[in-house]
Amino acid sequence: MEPGTRQIMEADRVRAPNIRDVARLAGVSYQTVSRVLNNSESIRPSTKQRVIEVIDEIGYRPNQAARALVTSKSRTLGVLTAQTAHYGPATSLRAIEIAAREAGYLISTTSLISSDYDSIVENLEYLMNQAVEGMIVISPQVRVFEAIKQLAIRIPLVTLDSTGRDAPRSLSVDQIAGAKMATRHLIELGHREIVHLAGPQDWIEAEARMRGFLDEIDEADLRTHPPILGDWTAEFGYHAGRELVGYRDFTAVFAANDQMALGLLHAFREAGLDLPRDISVVGFDDIPEARHYWPPLTTVRQDFAEIGRRSIAILLDEIHGDARVDLAQILPELMLRDSTAPFASH
Amino acid sequence: MEPGTRQIMEADRVRAPNIRDVARLAGVSYQTVSRVLNNSESIRPSTKQRVIEVIDEIGYRPNQAARALVTSKSRTLGVLTAQTAHYGPATSLRAIEIAAREAGYLISTTSLISSDYDSIVENLEYLMNQAVEGMIVISPQVRVFEAIKQLAIRIPLVTLDSTGRDAPRSLSVDQIAGAKMATRHLIELGHREIVHLAGPQDWIEAEARMRGFLDEIDEADLRTHPPILGDWTAEFGYHAGRELVGYRDFTAVFAANDQMALGLLHAFREAGLDLPRDISVVGFDDIPEARHYWPPLTTVRQDFAEIGRRSIAILLDEIHGDARVDLAQILPELMLRDSTAPFASH
DNA sequence: CTTAGTAATGTGAACGTACACATCGCCAAT
DNA sequence: ATTGGCGATGTGTACGTTCACATTACTAAG
């Protein structure tokens, strides 16, 4: 191509300024500009100053693609999540995003539409194609682990679950402890017939909460019906509640999340029951609305934002090779409100 | 560097396979592999087949950074959002992510921590540094537009608001129409003293809902107090409700979102009022929980997922140069439930 | 049997940056 | 005056891909 032609093209589509443009205008070599960009030492303050001025003046932005290409570091972390519209995951995700940005990392999120195996694989492939340096799995489901193993994913991985699975490092609020606290609270109030409205059993959190419930029931030498397996929604809680009022062989319900608890309250009240006198209800999560339900919901609080922040800290540590952040579990907290009351036979 | 040294390095850290490795193993040139990757025509099926087999076999993944560098297309879209933990934005965001992925685009999200001008600029800069090809602003606030203008951002932009501002193309559920529907409903029930619990006024949606309310009040020749300016939370709704019960110079409240409506219900019920006989309440959004509030909330439904999908469609159209998707506003829908009742003086 | 035309494939260059190494200039110690 | 050392800056090259253009293989028409 002749020089002339070239110049016309350049004039045509204004090329974004690059490191050499900056260098030329600042009267230094491109390498010096690179050093400024990467905060290298051994650069004279006056030179640095001059370069920075040129950068600001012409609005130069480093080309991330070129950087990624040469360093073979994408500075991107992948997040695999389901149900992001829910308060918990959404809050964690937001904290993750902010923490990642502060550390200079980009987040690439992928939301599972369906939870079948192929879909999970497809989503993981998507993240791998972004050359993510590490991965966080929020609200993990059992099949996700199979897929990760199957794909032989080798990058650092942090999952937000409580079970300490083999492959990845995991972290979360201690779901089992939370469920036990909730259940114990009901037992201490004198309830003996307690129903558990659980989450979908392929969700690790749901499984853990159910385990905590059953353990506590067991320790108190009580009996219980097999838990009802729900889908986290208020709608399901409502229908389960309508079903339950037909039996009345229980005095309290522990729901695996606040939304389902809300559905229960709705159904019970609609059936003319007096809450919490007739039936006590405990939820899980302590979403901001829970304290304004009627009656205000007794529930187990977990700090979703803190989980998000810590997961990033752990992941970055692992990426940088110093796995020193401890995985101490975060303890949840029982929030006592008005949806639970002592059991009084009447 | 001598060849020998080089080989040791390669053996040291296993380099990911590149297009040339594939080409060598398939017995073709790298350009042919490139053609297969880009679905170029005029390539013999048998050749294509062979290349694909090699790709699968050695697990080759195209290097996105190299692609982005040479094409100067990042295939990334930026999303600027606030309050992502809320149901509405979170739902839209999820739909955006899924739609973008289907179109082969990556989403880079940035959440506004604070809404001051500097913070907005910082977040926009962050997105520009990712070389995003287009931008979506969810739940836009007024200052965002100033910042965009100030930074002279030239990439395609879609905002999710209802006001048809000058610079960008915008799209949303018609907030004003929704607010008018809610207000008219209350008026038709016979209410004459209606209070509006508005959202923060630097939020464009909040402003639009308030405008709709005031317009409708005006058209019905009614009077109203100046709206209460809230912050979207149930907590605020609750405190506003406690304040309001002291006056009792109204018979209905239109809250700018469901969460604040929930807080109102809580406060009113706590004050011993009979809902909806004593006071009618209307919300906005129709989050999934709204129908399970007590009483089930009359509210204005908007389809957040649809907004998300459409915004991507519009943005991609604009990026590809054919701006043909129309911006017809999506109409919201009034969901009649039990939190509103005819006004009867008693 | 030649020739033209097209389908299929190959070659050279460029994208913008960071790394490894080379060079320059200066000052202190001999 | 010479040397060594170090701080500051410059030069060559590679990263993996696509684009523009060049070449080869094949097919059909004369």
mmCIF file of C-alpha atoms in Angstrom, chain A residues 3-288:
data_model
loop_
_atom_site.group_PDB
_atom_site.id
_atom_site.type_symbol
_atom_site.label_atom_id
_atom_site.label_comp_id
_atom_site.label_asym_id
_atom_site.label_seq_id
_atom_site.Cartn_x
_atom_site.Cartn_y
_atom_site.Cartn_z
ATOM 1 C CA PRO A 3 1.835 6.027 1.806
ATOM 2 C CA GLY A 4 -0.710 8.288 0.175
ATOM 3 C CA THR A 5 -3.494 5.782 0.342
ATOM 4 C CA ARG A 6 -2.657 5.090 3.921
ATOM 5 C CA GLN A 7 -2.993 8.664 4.967
ATOM 6 C CA ILE A 8 -6.388 8.985 3.406
ATOM 7 C CA MET A 9 -7.590 6.025 5.384
ATOM 8 C CA GLU A 10 -6.263 7.466 8.561
ATOM 9 C CA ALA A 11 -8.011 10.679 7.925
ATOM 10 C CA ASP A 12 -11.165 8.777 7.125
ATOM 11 C CA ARG A 13 -11.694 6.896 10.306
ATOM 12 C CA VAL A 14 -9.994 8.703 13.149
ATOM 13 C CA ARG A 15 -7.849 6.093 14.775
ATOM 14 C CA ALA A 16 -7.799 6.213 18.553
ATOM 15 C CA PRO A 17 -4.489 7.518 19.842
ATOM 16 C CA ASN A 18 -2.008 4.872 20.876
ATOM 17 C CA ILE A 19 1.029 4.718 23.040
ATOM 18 C CA ARG A 20 3.273 5.903 20.188
ATOM 19 C CA ASP A 21 1.175 9.000 19.587
ATOM 20 C CA VAL A 22 1.564 9.880 23.225
ATOM 21 C CA ALA A 23 5.282 9.215 23.043
ATOM 22 C CA ARG A 24 5.752 11.421 20.023
ATOM 23 C CA LEU A 25 3.872 14.342 21.536
ATOM 24 C CA ALA A 26 5.675 14.015 24.822
ATOM 25 C CA GLY A 27 9.046 13.679 23.119
ATOM 26 C CA VAL A 28 9.885 10.334 24.667
ATOM 27 C CA SER A 29 9.917 6.721 23.538
ATOM 28 C CA TYR A 30 6.832 4.564 23.643
ATOM 29 C CA GLN A 31 8.446 2.420 26.281
ATOM 30 C CA THR A 32 8.655 5.383 28.595
ATOM 31 C CA VAL A 33 4.940 5.920 28.149
ATOM 32 C CA SER A 34 4.368 2.276 28.935
ATOM 33 C CA ARG A 35 6.350 2.722 32.097
ATOM 34 C CA VAL A 36 4.216 5.617 33.141
ATOM 35 C CA LEU A 37 1.084 3.604 32.506
ATOM 36 C CA ASN A 38 2.342 0.743 34.606
ATOM 37 C CA ASN A 39 3.628 2.876 37.445
ATOM 38 C CA SER A 40 7.124 1.711 36.916
ATOM 39 C CA GLU A 41 9.777 3.196 39.181
ATOM 40 C CA SER A 42 12.938 4.724 37.893
ATOM 41 C CA ILE A 43 11.281 7.329 35.809
ATOM 42 C CA ARG A 44 12.015 10.958 36.279
ATOM 43 C CA PRO A 45 9.069 12.816 37.860
ATOM 44 C CA SER A 46 9.243 15.570 35.279
ATOM 45 C CA THR A 47 9.068 13.044 32.440
ATOM 46 C CA LYS A 48 6.162 11.279 34.053
ATOM 47 C CA GLN A 49 4.399 14.559 34.483
ATOM 48 C CA ARG A 50 4.838 15.473 30.830
ATOM 49 C CA VAL A 51 3.548 12.121 29.652
ATOM 50 C CA ILE A 52 0.513 12.314 31.886
ATOM 51 C CA GLU A 53 -0.271 15.748 30.554
ATOM 52 C CA VAL A 54 -0.223 14.500 26.981
ATOM 53 C CA ILE A 55 -2.400 11.543 27.932
ATOM 54 C CA ASP A 56 -5.021 13.786 29.450
ATOM 55 C CA GLU A 57 -4.819 16.240 26.636
ATOM 56 C CA ILE A 58 -5.454 13.858 23.787
ATOM 57 C CA GLY A 59 -7.689 11.537 25.799
ATOM 58 C CA TYR A 60 -5.515 8.506 25.371
ATOM 59 C CA ARG A 61 -6.879 5.211 26.753
ATOM 60 C CA PRO A 62 -4.731 2.096 26.937
ATOM 61 C CA ASN A 63 -5.990 -0.602 24.633
ATOM 62 C CA GLN A 64 -7.056 -3.442 26.882
ATOM 63 C CA ALA A 65 -7.086 -5.956 24.077
ATOM 64 C CA ALA A 66 -3.471 -5.276 23.212
ATOM 65 C CA ARG A 67 -2.542 -5.502 26.858
ATOM 66 C CA ALA A 68 -4.385 -8.758 27.313
ATOM 67 C CA LEU A 69 -2.769 -10.153 24.206
ATOM 68 C CA VAL A 70 0.770 -9.455 25.225
ATOM 69 C CA THR A 71 0.466 -10.260 28.904
ATOM 70 C CA SER A 72 -1.942 -13.138 28.352
ATOM 71 C CA LYS A 73 -3.894 -11.854 31.315
ATOM 72 C CA SER A 74 -7.504 -10.940 30.667
ATOM 73 C CA ARG A 75 -8.008 -9.271 34.039
ATOM 74 C CA THR A 76 -11.479 -10.700 33.909
ATOM 75 C CA LEU A 77 -13.254 -12.854 36.448
ATOM 76 C CA GLY A 78 -16.253 -14.971 35.620
ATOM 77 C CA VAL A 79 -19.366 -15.242 37.727
ATOM 78 C CA LEU A 80 -21.791 -18.065 37.185
ATOM 79 C CA THR A 81 -25.099 -17.432 38.799
ATOM 80 C CA ALA A 82 -28.702 -18.453 38.823
ATOM 81 C CA GLN A 83 -31.690 -16.448 39.949
ATOM 82 C CA THR A 84 -29.851 -13.187 39.903
ATOM 83 C CA ALA A 85 -33.104 -11.309 40.236
ATOM 84 C CA HIS A 86 -33.372 -12.502 43.820
ATOM 85 C CA TYR A 87 -32.189 -10.245 46.544
ATOM 86 C CA GLY A 88 -29.452 -12.471 47.901
ATOM 87 C CA PRO A 89 -27.572 -13.316 44.727
ATOM 88 C CA ALA A 90 -28.121 -9.833 43.347
ATOM 89 C CA THR A 91 -26.619 -8.276 46.450
ATOM 90 C CA SER A 92 -23.626 -10.594 46.439
ATOM 91 C CA LEU A 93 -23.116 -9.995 42.756
ATOM 92 C CA ARG A 94 -23.126 -6.271 43.189
ATOM 93 C CA ALA A 95 -20.561 -6.488 45.977
ATOM 94 C CA ILE A 96 -18.448 -8.752 43.800
ATOM 95 C CA GLU A 97 -18.574 -6.294 40.961
ATOM 96 C CA ILE A 98 -17.534 -3.393 43.098
ATOM 97 C CA ALA A 99 -14.746 -5.276 44.819
ATOM 98 C CA ALA A 100 -13.475 -6.575 41.506
ATOM 99 C CA ARG A 101 -13.465 -3.156 39.963
ATOM 100 C CA GLU A 102 -11.488 -1.788 42.869
ATOM 101 C CA ALA A 103 -8.924 -4.500 42.284
ATOM 102 C CA GLY A 104 -8.785 -3.637 38.604
ATOM 103 C CA TYR A 105 -10.657 -6.683 37.446
ATOM 104 C CA LEU A 106 -13.576 -6.949 35.114
ATOM 105 C CA ILE A 107 -16.529 -9.193 35.834
ATOM 106 C CA SER A 108 -18.172 -11.311 33.217
ATOM 107 C CA THR A 109 -21.468 -12.630 34.467
ATOM 108 C CA THR A 110 -23.467 -15.435 33.060
ATOM 109 C CA SER A 111 -26.932 -16.301 34.291
ATOM 110 C CA LEU A 112 -28.165 -19.836 34.100
ATOM 111 C CA ILE A 113 -31.468 -19.852 32.322
ATOM 112 C CA SER A 114 -32.146 -23.471 32.877
ATOM 113 C CA SER A 115 -30.321 -25.724 35.270
ATOM 114 C CA ASP A 116 -29.886 -28.737 33.046
ATOM 115 C CA TYR A 117 -26.441 -30.067 32.503
ATOM 116 C CA ASP A 118 -26.009 -28.893 28.916
ATOM 117 C CA SER A 119 -26.978 -25.386 29.804
ATOM 118 C CA ILE A 120 -24.453 -25.310 32.628
ATOM 119 C CA VAL A 121 -21.718 -26.565 30.321
ATOM 120 C CA GLU A 122 -22.633 -23.965 27.747
ATOM 121 C CA ASN A 123 -22.375 -21.205 30.322
ATOM 122 C CA LEU A 124 -19.061 -22.446 31.602
ATOM 123 C CA GLU A 125 -17.717 -22.644 28.052
ATOM 124 C CA TYR A 126 -18.812 -19.085 27.557
ATOM 125 C CA LEU A 127 -16.796 -17.952 30.530
ATOM 126 C CA MET A 128 -13.769 -19.964 29.472
ATOM 127 C CA ASN A 129 -13.952 -18.354 26.075
ATOM 128 C CA GLN A 130 -13.585 -15.011 27.791
ATOM 129 C CA ALA A 131 -10.333 -16.329 29.183
ATOM 130 C CA VAL A 132 -11.424 -15.523 32.705
ATOM 131 C CA GLU A 133 -8.627 -15.813 35.211
ATOM 132 C CA GLY A 134 -10.864 -17.085 37.958
ATOM 133 C CA MET A 135 -14.436 -17.979 38.604
ATOM 134 C CA ILE A 136 -17.050 -17.486 41.265
ATOM 135 C CA VAL A 137 -20.141 -19.625 41.384
ATOM 136 C CA ILE A 138 -23.055 -18.058 43.216
ATOM 137 C CA SER A 139 -25.952 -20.153 44.485
ATOM 138 C CA PRO A 140 -24.320 -23.274 43.228
ATOM 139 C CA GLN A 141 -26.292 -26.260 42.229
ATOM 140 C CA VAL A 142 -25.027 -29.783 42.408
ATOM 141 C CA ARG A 143 -24.715 -30.243 38.666
ATOM 142 C CA VAL A 144 -22.384 -27.282 38.381
ATOM 143 C CA PHE A 145 -19.686 -29.229 40.157
ATOM 144 C CA GLU A 146 -20.059 -32.179 37.853
ATOM 145 C CA ALA A 147 -19.732 -29.900 34.859
ATOM 146 C CA ILE A 148 -16.652 -28.216 36.273
ATOM 147 C CA LYS A 149 -15.026 -31.555 36.848
ATOM 148 C CA GLN A 150 -16.037 -32.810 33.435
ATOM 149 C CA LEU A 151 -14.624 -29.790 31.641
ATOM 150 C CA ALA A 152 -11.414 -30.088 33.607
ATOM 151 C CA ILE A 153 -11.459 -26.415 34.444
ATOM 152 C CA ARG A 154 -8.153 -25.483 35.961
ATOM 153 C CA ILE A 155 -8.527 -21.868 36.872
ATOM 154 C CA PRO A 156 -9.046 -20.747 40.461
ATOM 155 C CA LEU A 157 -12.595 -21.172 41.575
ATOM 156 C CA VAL A 158 -14.574 -20.030 44.565
ATOM 157 C CA THR A 159 -18.068 -21.219 45.249
ATOM 158 C CA LEU A 160 -20.554 -19.670 47.575
ATOM 159 C CA ASP A 161 -21.775 -22.734 49.373
ATOM 160 C CA SER A 162 -21.310 -24.148 52.798
ATOM 161 C CA THR A 163 -20.390 -27.709 52.239
ATOM 162 C CA GLY A 164 -16.668 -27.710 51.624
ATOM 163 C CA ARG A 165 -16.810 -29.830 48.504
ATOM 164 C CA ASP A 166 -13.612 -31.362 47.250
ATOM 165 C CA ALA A 167 -12.539 -29.434 44.175
ATOM 166 C CA PRO A 168 -12.885 -25.710 44.757
ATOM 167 C CA ARG A 169 -12.478 -23.489 47.706
ATOM 168 C CA SER A 170 -15.818 -22.539 49.040
ATOM 169 C CA LEU A 171 -17.165 -19.950 51.330
ATOM 170 C CA SER A 172 -20.441 -18.871 52.705
ATOM 171 C CA VAL A 173 -22.588 -18.108 55.593
ATOM 172 C CA ASP A 174 -22.999 -21.287 57.570
ATOM 173 C CA GLN A 175 -26.374 -22.342 56.270
ATOM 174 C CA ILE A 176 -26.600 -25.352 58.520
ATOM 175 C CA ALA A 177 -25.968 -23.289 61.625
ATOM 176 C CA GLY A 178 -28.574 -20.781 60.472
ATOM 177 C CA ALA A 179 -31.185 -23.451 59.946
ATOM 178 C CA LYS A 180 -30.418 -24.934 63.331
ATOM 179 C CA MET A 181 -30.802 -21.548 64.998
ATOM 180 C CA ALA A 182 -34.179 -21.044 63.387
ATOM 181 C CA THR A 183 -35.364 -24.502 64.317
ATOM 182 C CA ARG A 184 -34.074 -24.283 67.869
ATOM 183 C CA HIS A 185 -35.859 -21.008 68.318
ATOM 184 C CA LEU A 186 -39.162 -22.661 67.432
ATOM 185 C CA ILE A 187 -38.452 -25.589 69.718
ATOM 186 C CA GLU A 188 -37.612 -23.310 72.582
ATOM 187 C CA LEU A 189 -40.915 -21.571 72.066
ATOM 188 C CA GLY A 190 -42.547 -24.909 72.803
ATOM 189 C CA HIS A 191 -43.376 -26.044 69.312
ATOM 190 C CA ARG A 192 -43.273 -29.768 68.782
ATOM 191 C CA GLU A 193 -44.850 -30.144 65.372
ATOM 192 C CA ILE A 194 -42.707 -28.166 62.959
ATOM 193 C CA VAL A 195 -42.921 -28.280 59.189
ATOM 194 C CA HIS A 196 -40.041 -27.351 56.901
ATOM 195 C CA LEU A 197 -40.731 -25.733 53.594
ATOM 196 C CA ALA A 198 -37.460 -26.400 51.791
ATOM 197 C CA GLY A 199 -35.883 -25.069 48.606
ATOM 198 C CA PRO A 200 -35.120 -27.060 45.482
ATOM 199 C CA GLN A 201 -32.872 -29.912 46.476
ATOM 200 C CA ASP A 202 -30.380 -29.470 43.699
ATOM 201 C CA TRP A 203 -29.476 -26.173 45.330
ATOM 202 C CA ILE A 204 -26.715 -26.663 47.779
ATOM 203 C CA GLU A 205 -28.010 -23.992 50.113
ATOM 204 C CA ALA A 206 -31.442 -25.565 50.176
ATOM 205 C CA GLU A 207 -29.943 -28.904 51.004
ATOM 206 C CA ALA A 208 -27.847 -27.400 53.793
ATOM 207 C CA ARG A 209 -30.783 -25.604 55.362
ATOM 208 C CA MET A 210 -32.807 -28.756 55.303
ATOM 209 C CA ARG A 211 -29.982 -30.678 56.874
ATOM 210 C CA GLY A 212 -29.698 -28.133 59.655
ATOM 211 C CA PHE A 213 -33.408 -28.364 60.275
ATOM 212 C CA LEU A 214 -33.446 -32.144 60.388
ATOM 213 C CA ASP A 215 -30.372 -32.281 62.616
ATOM 214 C CA GLU A 216 -31.910 -29.943 65.134
ATOM 215 C CA ILE A 217 -35.221 -31.815 65.104
ATOM 216 C CA ASP A 218 -33.303 -34.988 65.680
ATOM 217 C CA GLU A 219 -31.297 -33.598 68.544
ATOM 218 C CA ALA A 220 -34.510 -32.551 70.242
ATOM 219 C CA ASP A 221 -35.960 -36.028 69.731
ATOM 220 C CA LEU A 222 -38.858 -34.683 67.759
ATOM 221 C CA ARG A 223 -40.552 -36.023 64.683
ATOM 222 C CA THR A 224 -41.438 -34.161 61.547
ATOM 223 C CA HIS A 225 -43.062 -34.722 58.206
ATOM 224 C CA PRO A 226 -40.810 -34.954 55.174
ATOM 225 C CA PRO A 227 -40.061 -31.380 54.157
ATOM 226 C CA ILE A 228 -42.021 -29.826 51.338
ATOM 227 C CA LEU A 229 -39.769 -29.100 48.386
ATOM 228 C CA GLY A 230 -40.431 -25.628 47.041
ATOM 229 C CA ASP A 231 -38.960 -23.356 44.398
ATOM 230 C CA TRP A 232 -38.061 -20.271 46.481
ATOM 231 C CA THR A 233 -41.035 -18.212 45.283
ATOM 232 C CA ALA A 234 -43.742 -16.557 47.353
ATOM 233 C CA GLU A 235 -46.212 -18.116 44.986
ATOM 234 C CA PHE A 236 -45.108 -21.595 45.938
ATOM 235 C CA GLY A 237 -45.195 -20.682 49.609
ATOM 236 C CA TYR A 238 -48.743 -19.512 49.186
ATOM 237 C CA HIS A 239 -49.918 -22.732 47.572
ATOM 238 C CA ALA A 240 -48.048 -24.829 50.101
ATOM 239 C CA GLY A 241 -49.700 -22.810 52.838
ATOM 240 C CA ARG A 242 -53.166 -23.403 51.439
ATOM 241 C CA GLU A 243 -52.433 -27.084 51.328
ATOM 242 C CA LEU A 244 -51.095 -27.088 54.867
ATOM 243 C CA VAL A 245 -54.045 -25.350 56.505
ATOM 244 C CA GLY A 246 -56.126 -28.381 55.559
ATOM 245 C CA TYR A 247 -54.155 -30.530 57.970
ATOM 246 C CA ARG A 248 -53.375 -28.382 60.994
ATOM 247 C CA ASP A 249 -51.138 -31.076 62.451
ATOM 248 C CA PHE A 250 -48.371 -28.568 63.043
ATOM 249 C CA THR A 251 -47.903 -25.357 64.966
ATOM 250 C CA ALA A 252 -44.889 -23.824 63.225
ATOM 251 C CA VAL A 253 -43.214 -23.657 59.839
ATOM 252 C CA PHE A 254 -39.604 -23.002 58.996
ATOM 253 C CA ALA A 255 -39.375 -21.746 55.429
ATOM 254 C CA ALA A 256 -36.078 -21.948 53.568
ATOM 255 C CA ASN A 257 -36.328 -18.333 52.459
ATOM 256 C CA ASP A 258 -38.291 -15.189 53.180
ATOM 257 C CA GLN A 259 -40.286 -15.156 49.968
ATOM 258 C CA MET A 260 -41.774 -18.553 50.632
ATOM 259 C CA ALA A 261 -42.452 -17.481 54.196
ATOM 260 C CA LEU A 262 -44.380 -14.516 52.845
ATOM 261 C CA GLY A 263 -46.530 -16.844 50.759
ATOM 262 C CA LEU A 264 -47.223 -18.909 53.839
ATOM 263 C CA LEU A 265 -48.291 -15.874 55.836
ATOM 264 C CA HIS A 266 -50.621 -14.939 53.029
ATOM 265 C CA ALA A 267 -52.251 -18.366 52.891
ATOM 266 C CA PHE A 268 -52.571 -18.700 56.639
ATOM 267 C CA ARG A 269 -54.100 -15.286 57.062
ATOM 268 C CA GLU A 270 -56.447 -15.851 54.182
ATOM 269 C CA ALA A 271 -57.638 -18.968 55.981
ATOM 270 C CA GLY A 272 -58.554 -16.793 58.930
ATOM 271 C CA LEU A 273 -55.761 -17.874 61.206
ATOM 272 C CA ASP A 274 -54.428 -15.554 63.840
ATOM 273 C CA LEU A 275 -50.704 -15.027 63.384
ATOM 274 C CA PRO A 276 -48.503 -15.723 65.214
ATOM 275 C CA ARG A 277 -50.888 -17.086 67.841
ATOM 276 C CA ASP A 278 -52.071 -20.020 65.741
ATOM 277 C CA ILE A 279 -48.968 -20.660 63.705
ATOM 278 C CA SER A 280 -45.392 -19.422 63.970
ATOM 279 C CA VAL A 281 -43.358 -18.856 60.829
ATOM 280 C CA VAL A 282 -39.608 -18.392 60.448
ATOM 281 C CA GLY A 283 -37.903 -17.392 57.213
ATOM 282 C CA PHE A 284 -34.336 -17.264 55.986
ATOM 283 C CA ASP A 285 -32.193 -14.458 54.469
ATOM 284 C CA ASP A 286 -33.657 -11.364 56.108
ATOM 285 C CA ILE A 287 -34.323 -9.483 52.929
ATOM 286 C CA PRO A 288 -35.003 -5.794 53.605
#
